[in-house]
PDB file of C-alpha atoms and ligand atoms in Angstrom:
ATOM      1  CA  MET A 166      25.085 -18.464 -64.478  1.00 98.00           C
ATOM      2  CA  LYS A 167      21.422 -18.769 -65.294  1.00 98.00           C
ATOM      3  CA  ILE A 168      19.970 -20.779 -62.427  1.00 98.00           C
ATOM      4  CA  ALA A 169      16.563 -22.439 -62.067  1.00 98.00           C
ATOM      5  CA  LEU A 170      15.672 -22.474 -58.372  1.00 98.00           C
ATOM      6  CA  THR A 171      12.817 -24.854 -57.697  1.00 98.00           C
ATOM      7  CA  VAL A 172      10.834 -25.589 -54.559  1.00 98.00           C
ATOM      8  CA  GLY A 173      10.034 -29.252 -53.956  1.00 98.00           C
ATOM      9  CA  HIS A 174       6.376 -30.349 -53.597  1.00 98.00           C
ATOM     10  CA  SER A 175       3.111 -28.390 -53.824  1.00 98.00           C
ATOM     11  CA  ILE A 176      -0.303 -27.850 -52.279  1.00 98.00           C
ATOM     12  CA  LEU A 177      -2.953 -29.894 -54.113  1.00 98.00           C
ATOM     13  CA  LYS A 178      -6.465 -28.811 -55.070  1.00 98.00           C
ATOM     14  CA  ASN A 179      -7.890 -30.627 -52.012  1.00 97.00           C
ATOM     15  CA  GLY A 180      -5.593 -28.623 -49.709  1.00 97.00           C
ATOM     16  CA  ASN A 181      -3.172 -31.472 -48.980  1.00 97.00           C
ATOM     17  CA  THR A 182       0.511 -30.595 -49.110  1.00 97.00           C
ATOM     18  CA  THR A 183       2.580 -33.226 -50.934  1.00 98.00           C
ATOM     19  CA  SER A 184       5.598 -32.694 -48.663  1.00 97.00           C
ATOM     20  CA  ALA A 185       6.556 -33.912 -45.211  1.00 97.00           C
ATOM     21  CA  ASP A 186       5.347 -32.035 -42.151  1.00 98.00           C
ATOM     22  CA  GLY A 187       7.467 -32.045 -38.998  1.00 98.00           C
ATOM     23  CA  LYS A 188       5.331 -29.659 -36.957  1.00 97.00           C
ATOM     24  CA  ARG A 189       4.189 -32.299 -34.475  1.00 97.00           C
ATOM     25  CA  TYR A 190       7.832 -32.930 -33.555  1.00 97.00           C
ATOM     26  CA  GLY A 191       8.588 -29.243 -33.044  1.00 97.00           C
ATOM     27  CA  GLY A 192       9.835 -28.896 -36.592  1.00 98.00           C
ATOM     28  CA  CYS A 193       8.146 -27.374 -39.632  1.00 98.00           C
ATOM     29  CA  ASN A 194       6.258 -28.074 -42.830  1.00 98.00           C
ATOM     30  CA  GLU A 195       8.780 -28.884 -45.564  1.00 98.00           C
ATOM     31  CA  TYR A 196       7.038 -27.195 -48.504  1.00 98.00           C
ATOM     32  CA  LYS A 197       6.140 -24.038 -46.620  1.00 98.00           C
ATOM     33  CA  TRP A 198       9.608 -23.562 -45.167  1.00 98.00           C
ATOM     34  CA  CYS A 199      11.290 -24.177 -48.527  1.00 98.00           C
ATOM     35  CA  LYS A 200       8.940 -21.768 -50.277  1.00 98.00           C
ATOM     36  CA  SER A 201       9.904 -19.009 -47.815  1.00 98.00           C
ATOM     37  CA  PHE A 202      13.563 -19.983 -48.014  1.00 98.00           C
ATOM     38  CA  SER A 203      13.538 -19.734 -51.817  1.00 98.00           C
ATOM     39  CA  LYS A 204      13.172 -15.938 -51.514  1.00 98.00           C
ATOM     40  CA  GLN A 205      16.380 -15.617 -49.503  1.00 98.00           C
ATOM     41  CA  VAL A 206      18.237 -18.119 -51.701  1.00 98.00           C
ATOM     42  CA  ALA A 207      17.187 -16.279 -54.869  1.00 98.00           C
ATOM     43  CA  SER A 208      18.390 -12.927 -53.566  1.00 98.00           C
ATOM     44  CA  ALA A 209      21.692 -14.347 -52.249  1.00 98.00           C
ATOM     45  CA  LEU A 210      22.391 -15.924 -55.654  1.00 98.00           C
ATOM     46  CA  LYS A 211      21.480 -12.700 -57.450  1.00 98.00           C
ATOM     47  CA  LYS A 212      23.857 -10.786 -55.182  1.00 98.00           C
ATOM     48  CA  ASN A 213      26.615 -13.093 -56.427  1.00 97.00           C
ATOM     49  CA  GLY A 214      25.810 -12.108 -60.002  1.00 98.00           C
ATOM     50  CA  HIS A 215      23.581 -14.981 -61.093  1.00 98.00           C
ATOM     51  CA  THR A 216      20.314 -14.766 -62.954  1.00 98.00           C
ATOM     52  CA  VAL A 217      17.679 -16.697 -61.013  1.00 98.00           C
ATOM     53  CA  LYS A 218      14.309 -18.008 -62.110  1.00 98.00           C
ATOM     54  CA  LYS A 219      12.216 -19.363 -59.273  1.00 98.00           C
ATOM     55  CA  ILE A 220       9.934 -22.250 -60.149  1.00 98.00           C
ATOM     56  CA  VAL A 221       7.196 -22.979 -57.615  1.00 98.00           C
ATOM     57  CA  CYS A 222       4.217 -25.188 -58.507  1.00 98.00           C
ATOM     58  CA  PRO A 223       0.833 -23.429 -58.560  1.00 98.00           C
ATOM     59  CA  GLU A 224      -1.113 -23.952 -55.339  1.00 98.00           C
ATOM     60  CA  LYS A 225      -4.497 -25.695 -55.201  1.00 98.00           C
ATOM     61  CA  LYS A 226      -4.441 -26.496 -58.941  1.00 98.00           C
ATOM     62  CA  PHE A 227      -2.907 -29.974 -59.228  1.00 98.00           C
ATOM     63  CA  THR A 228      -4.908 -33.064 -58.303  1.00 98.00           C
ATOM     64  CA  SER A 229      -1.804 -35.256 -57.918  1.00 97.00           C
ATOM     65  CA  SER A 230       1.865 -34.820 -57.028  1.00 97.00           C
ATOM     66  CA  LYS A 231       2.631 -36.429 -60.430  1.00 97.00           C
ATOM     67  CA  GLN A 232       1.771 -33.102 -62.066  1.00 98.00           C
ATOM     68  CA  GLU A 233       4.723 -31.414 -60.359  1.00 98.00           C
ATOM     69  CA  LYS A 234       7.262 -33.194 -62.570  1.00 98.00           C
ATOM     70  CA  PRO A 235       6.123 -32.026 -66.050  1.00 98.00           C
ATOM     71  CA  TYR A 236       5.357 -28.552 -64.685  1.00 98.00           C
ATOM     72  CA  LYS A 237       8.971 -28.137 -63.599  1.00 98.00           C
ATOM     73  CA  LEU A 238      10.803 -30.116 -66.284  1.00 98.00           C
ATOM     74  CA  ASN A 239       9.052 -28.345 -69.194  1.00 98.00           C
ATOM     75  CA  GLN A 240      10.216 -24.966 -67.931  1.00 98.00           C
ATOM     76  CA  ILE A 241      13.697 -26.120 -66.962  1.00 98.00           C
ATOM     77  CA  ASN A 242      14.438 -27.974 -70.186  1.00 98.00           C
ATOM     78  CA  SER A 243      13.260 -25.156 -72.462  1.00 98.00           C
ATOM     79  CA  GLY A 244      15.004 -22.422 -70.495  1.00 97.00           C
ATOM     80  CA  ASN A 245      18.733 -22.750 -71.303  1.00 97.00           C
ATOM     81  CA  TYR A 246      19.734 -22.945 -67.658  1.00 98.00           C
ATOM     82  CA  ASP A 247      23.249 -23.666 -66.444  1.00 98.00           C
ATOM     83  CA  LEU A 248      22.219 -25.164 -63.122  1.00 98.00           C
ATOM     84  CA  VAL A 249      19.148 -26.384 -61.261  1.00 98.00           C
ATOM     85  CA  ILE A 250      18.846 -26.137 -57.485  1.00 98.00           C
ATOM     86  CA  GLU A 251      15.859 -27.778 -55.815  1.00 98.00           C
ATOM     87  CA  LEU A 252      15.018 -27.102 -52.179  1.00 98.00           C
ATOM     88  CA  HIS A 253      13.764 -29.843 -49.855  1.00 98.00           C
ATOM     89  CA  LEU A 254      13.882 -30.826 -46.216  1.00 98.00           C
ATOM     90  CA  ASN A 255      14.533 -34.326 -44.998  1.00 98.00           C
ATOM     91  CA  SER A 256      12.105 -36.170 -42.738  1.00 98.00           C
ATOM     92  CA  ALA A 257      12.379 -39.303 -40.607  1.00 98.00           C
ATOM     93  CA  ALA A 258      12.187 -40.275 -36.952  1.00 96.00           C
ATOM     94  CA  PRO A 259      12.536 -37.160 -34.751  1.00 97.00           C
ATOM     95  CA  SER A 260      16.108 -38.101 -33.747  1.00 97.00           C
ATOM     96  CA  ALA A 261      17.382 -37.971 -37.339  1.00 98.00           C
ATOM     97  CA  LYS A 262      19.281 -34.777 -38.053  1.00 98.00           C
ATOM     98  CA  GLY A 263      21.599 -33.001 -40.410  1.00 98.00           C
ATOM     99  CA  THR A 264      22.150 -31.774 -43.934  1.00 98.00           C
ATOM    100  CA  GLU A 265      22.806 -33.515 -47.229  1.00 98.00           C
ATOM    101  CA  VAL A 266      23.014 -32.566 -50.891  1.00 98.00           C
ATOM    102  CA  LEU A 267      22.014 -34.997 -53.644  1.00 98.00           C
ATOM    103  CA  TYR A 268      23.320 -35.135 -57.220  1.00 98.00           C
ATOM    104  CA  THR A 269      23.503 -37.394 -60.270  1.00 98.00           C
ATOM    105  CA  SER A 270      25.884 -35.792 -62.777  1.00 98.00           C
ATOM    106  CA  SER A 271      29.577 -35.122 -62.228  1.00 97.00           C
ATOM    107  CA  ALA A 272      28.947 -31.390 -62.697  1.00 97.00           C
ATOM    108  CA  GLY A 273      26.236 -31.636 -60.060  1.00 98.00           C
ATOM    109  CA  LYS A 274      28.629 -33.445 -57.735  1.00 98.00           C
ATOM    110  CA  LYS A 275      31.038 -30.513 -57.860  1.00 98.00           C
ATOM    111  CA  TYR A 276      28.349 -28.089 -56.652  1.00 98.00           C
ATOM    112  CA  ALA A 277      26.927 -30.602 -54.181  1.00 98.00           C
ATOM    113  CA  LYS A 278      30.325 -30.888 -52.465  1.00 98.00           C
ATOM    114  CA  LYS A 279      30.715 -27.140 -52.106  1.00 98.00           C
ATOM    115  CA  VAL A 280      27.190 -26.529 -50.826  1.00 98.00           C
ATOM    116  CA  GLN A 281      27.494 -29.491 -48.434  1.00 98.00           C
ATOM    117  CA  LYS A 282      30.678 -27.988 -47.002  1.00 98.00           C
ATOM    118  CA  GLN A 283      28.876 -24.711 -46.331  1.00 98.00           C
ATOM    119  CA  LEU A 284      25.742 -26.186 -44.767  1.00 98.00           C
ATOM    120  CA  SER A 285      27.604 -28.725 -42.647  1.00 98.00           C
ATOM    121  CA  ALA A 286      29.128 -25.804 -40.735  1.00 98.00           C
ATOM    122  CA  VAL A 287      25.598 -25.338 -39.313  1.00 98.00           C
ATOM    123  CA  PHE A 288      24.007 -28.807 -39.391  1.00 98.00           C
ATOM    124  CA  HIS A 289      25.327 -32.329 -38.790  1.00 98.00           C
ATOM    125  CA  ASP A 290      27.224 -33.452 -41.901  1.00 98.00           C
ATOM    126  CA  ARG A 291      25.492 -36.390 -43.618  1.00 98.00           C
ATOM    127  CA  GLY A 292      27.634 -36.029 -46.738  1.00 98.00           C
ATOM    128  CA  ILE A 293      26.701 -35.739 -50.397  1.00 98.00           C
ATOM    129  CA  LYS A 294      24.722 -38.563 -51.977  1.00 98.00           C
ATOM    130  CA  ARG A 295      24.445 -39.749 -55.550  1.00 98.00           C
ATOM    131  CA  ARG A 296      20.818 -40.511 -56.463  1.00 98.00           C
ATOM    132  CA  ASP A 297      19.942 -41.658 -59.960  1.00 97.00           C
ATOM    133  CA  ASP A 298      16.214 -42.140 -59.375  1.00 97.00           C
ATOM    134  CA  LEU A 299      14.989 -38.548 -58.932  1.00 98.00           C
ATOM    135  CA  TYR A 300      13.535 -36.664 -61.928  1.00 98.00           C
ATOM    136  CA  ILE A 301      14.897 -33.311 -60.838  1.00 98.00           C
ATOM    137  CA  LEU A 302      18.406 -34.835 -60.997  1.00 98.00           C
ATOM    138  CA  ASN A 303      18.103 -37.246 -63.939  1.00 98.00           C
ATOM    139  CA  GLY A 304      15.456 -35.468 -66.056  1.00 98.00           C
ATOM    140  CA  THR A 305      16.975 -32.021 -66.407  1.00 98.00           C
ATOM    141  CA  LYS A 306      19.271 -30.952 -69.257  1.00 98.00           C
ATOM    142  CA  PRO A 307      21.417 -28.777 -66.985  1.00 98.00           C
ATOM    143  CA  PRO A 308      23.242 -30.297 -64.011  1.00 98.00           C
ATOM    144  CA  ALA A 309      21.150 -30.291 -60.861  1.00 98.00           C
ATOM    145  CA  ILE A 310      21.499 -30.555 -57.120  1.00 98.00           C
ATOM    146  CA  LEU A 311      18.811 -31.265 -54.551  1.00 98.00           C
ATOM    147  CA  ILE A 312      19.461 -29.711 -51.164  1.00 98.00           C
ATOM    148  CA  GLU A 313      17.986 -31.405 -48.089  1.00 98.00           C
ATOM    149  CA  THR A 314      18.925 -28.462 -45.892  1.00 98.00           C
ATOM    150  CA  PHE A 315      17.925 -30.132 -42.599  1.00 98.00           C
ATOM    151  CA  PHE A 316      15.306 -32.447 -41.085  1.00 98.00           C
ATOM    152  CA  CYS A 317      11.881 -30.821 -40.793  1.00 98.00           C
ATOM    153  CA  THR A 318      11.155 -33.523 -38.202  1.00 98.00           C
ATOM    154  CA  ASN A 319      14.042 -32.480 -35.927  1.00 98.00           C
ATOM    155  CA  LYS A 320      13.390 -29.792 -33.344  1.00 98.00           C
ATOM    156  CA  ASN A 321      17.039 -28.728 -32.935  1.00 98.00           C
ATOM    157  CA  ASP A 322      17.654 -28.564 -36.675  1.00 98.00           C
ATOM    158  CA  TYR A 323      14.621 -26.347 -37.040  1.00 98.00           C
ATOM    159  CA  LYS A 324      15.815 -24.029 -34.262  1.00 98.00           C
ATOM    160  CA  LYS A 325      18.843 -23.201 -36.410  1.00 98.00           C
ATOM    161  CA  ALA A 326      16.660 -22.503 -39.433  1.00 98.00           C
ATOM    162  CA  LYS A 327      13.670 -20.730 -37.942  1.00 98.00           C
ATOM    163  CA  GLY A 328      12.990 -17.128 -38.875  1.00 97.00           C
ATOM    164  CA  VAL A 329      14.104 -14.837 -41.653  1.00 98.00           C
ATOM    165  CA  LEU A 330      17.581 -14.079 -40.205  1.00 98.00           C
ATOM    166  CA  ASN A 331      18.511 -17.743 -40.066  1.00 98.00           C
ATOM    167  CA  ARG A 332      17.098 -18.268 -43.546  1.00 98.00           C
ATOM    168  CA  GLN A 333      19.273 -15.396 -44.797  1.00 98.00           C
ATOM    169  CA  LYS A 334      22.391 -16.897 -43.211  1.00 98.00           C
ATOM    170  CA  LEU A 335      21.708 -20.300 -44.728  1.00 98.00           C
ATOM    171  CA  ALA A 336      20.941 -18.749 -48.113  1.00 98.00           C
ATOM    172  CA  ARG A 337      24.274 -16.897 -48.062  1.00 98.00           C
ATOM    173  CA  ARG A 338      26.014 -20.196 -47.371  1.00 98.00           C
ATOM    174  CA  ILE A 339      24.344 -21.852 -50.349  1.00 98.00           C
ATOM    175  CA  ALA A 340      25.252 -18.918 -52.601  1.00 98.00           C
ATOM    176  CA  LYS A 341      28.847 -19.086 -51.362  1.00 98.00           C
ATOM    177  CA  GLY A 342      28.955 -22.790 -52.199  1.00 98.00           C
ATOM    178  CA  ILE A 343      27.623 -22.181 -55.703  1.00 98.00           C
ATOM    179  CA  GLY A 344      30.219 -19.442 -56.183  1.00 95.00           C
TER     180      GLY A 344
HETATM  181 ZN1  LIG B 494      10.946 -33.274 -50.212  1.00 93.40          ZN
END
């Protein structure tokens, strides 16, 4: 398949990151972790025979998070992709934990289920969730999934995800789920 792998959020011109930041709870910054993780996910998918285009918003260029949407959708919807995978981390009170994969389309649901099964072997299983209000799920021509790998605000979740070896393991699980 030809896969668009996108990283949620960006760093704005004023230096603010548009993502959650769980560092004060012993977790991590969502955007920064996902940006690093995208390297391992891209290579795991390529190893399984897929063509992967990584889409990461330019840093310190946008003045608003609203500019992320057209930046990504223009590339995705003109690129003849078979699947879109967007990387995020969840955030909430520090006790919230676990993994979930979001989808809108029925094709997306199929991939969401398989990726959820893989990631829930590592993190608490929150199940797949249908969300019809997210542009990366409802605005893309190809089916899309949004992976909330874990909670950036949860210290124990982050322990299982910290460092390049853990990122590689998690990336292999995602690639296995995609098939
Ligand atoms: Zn996010």
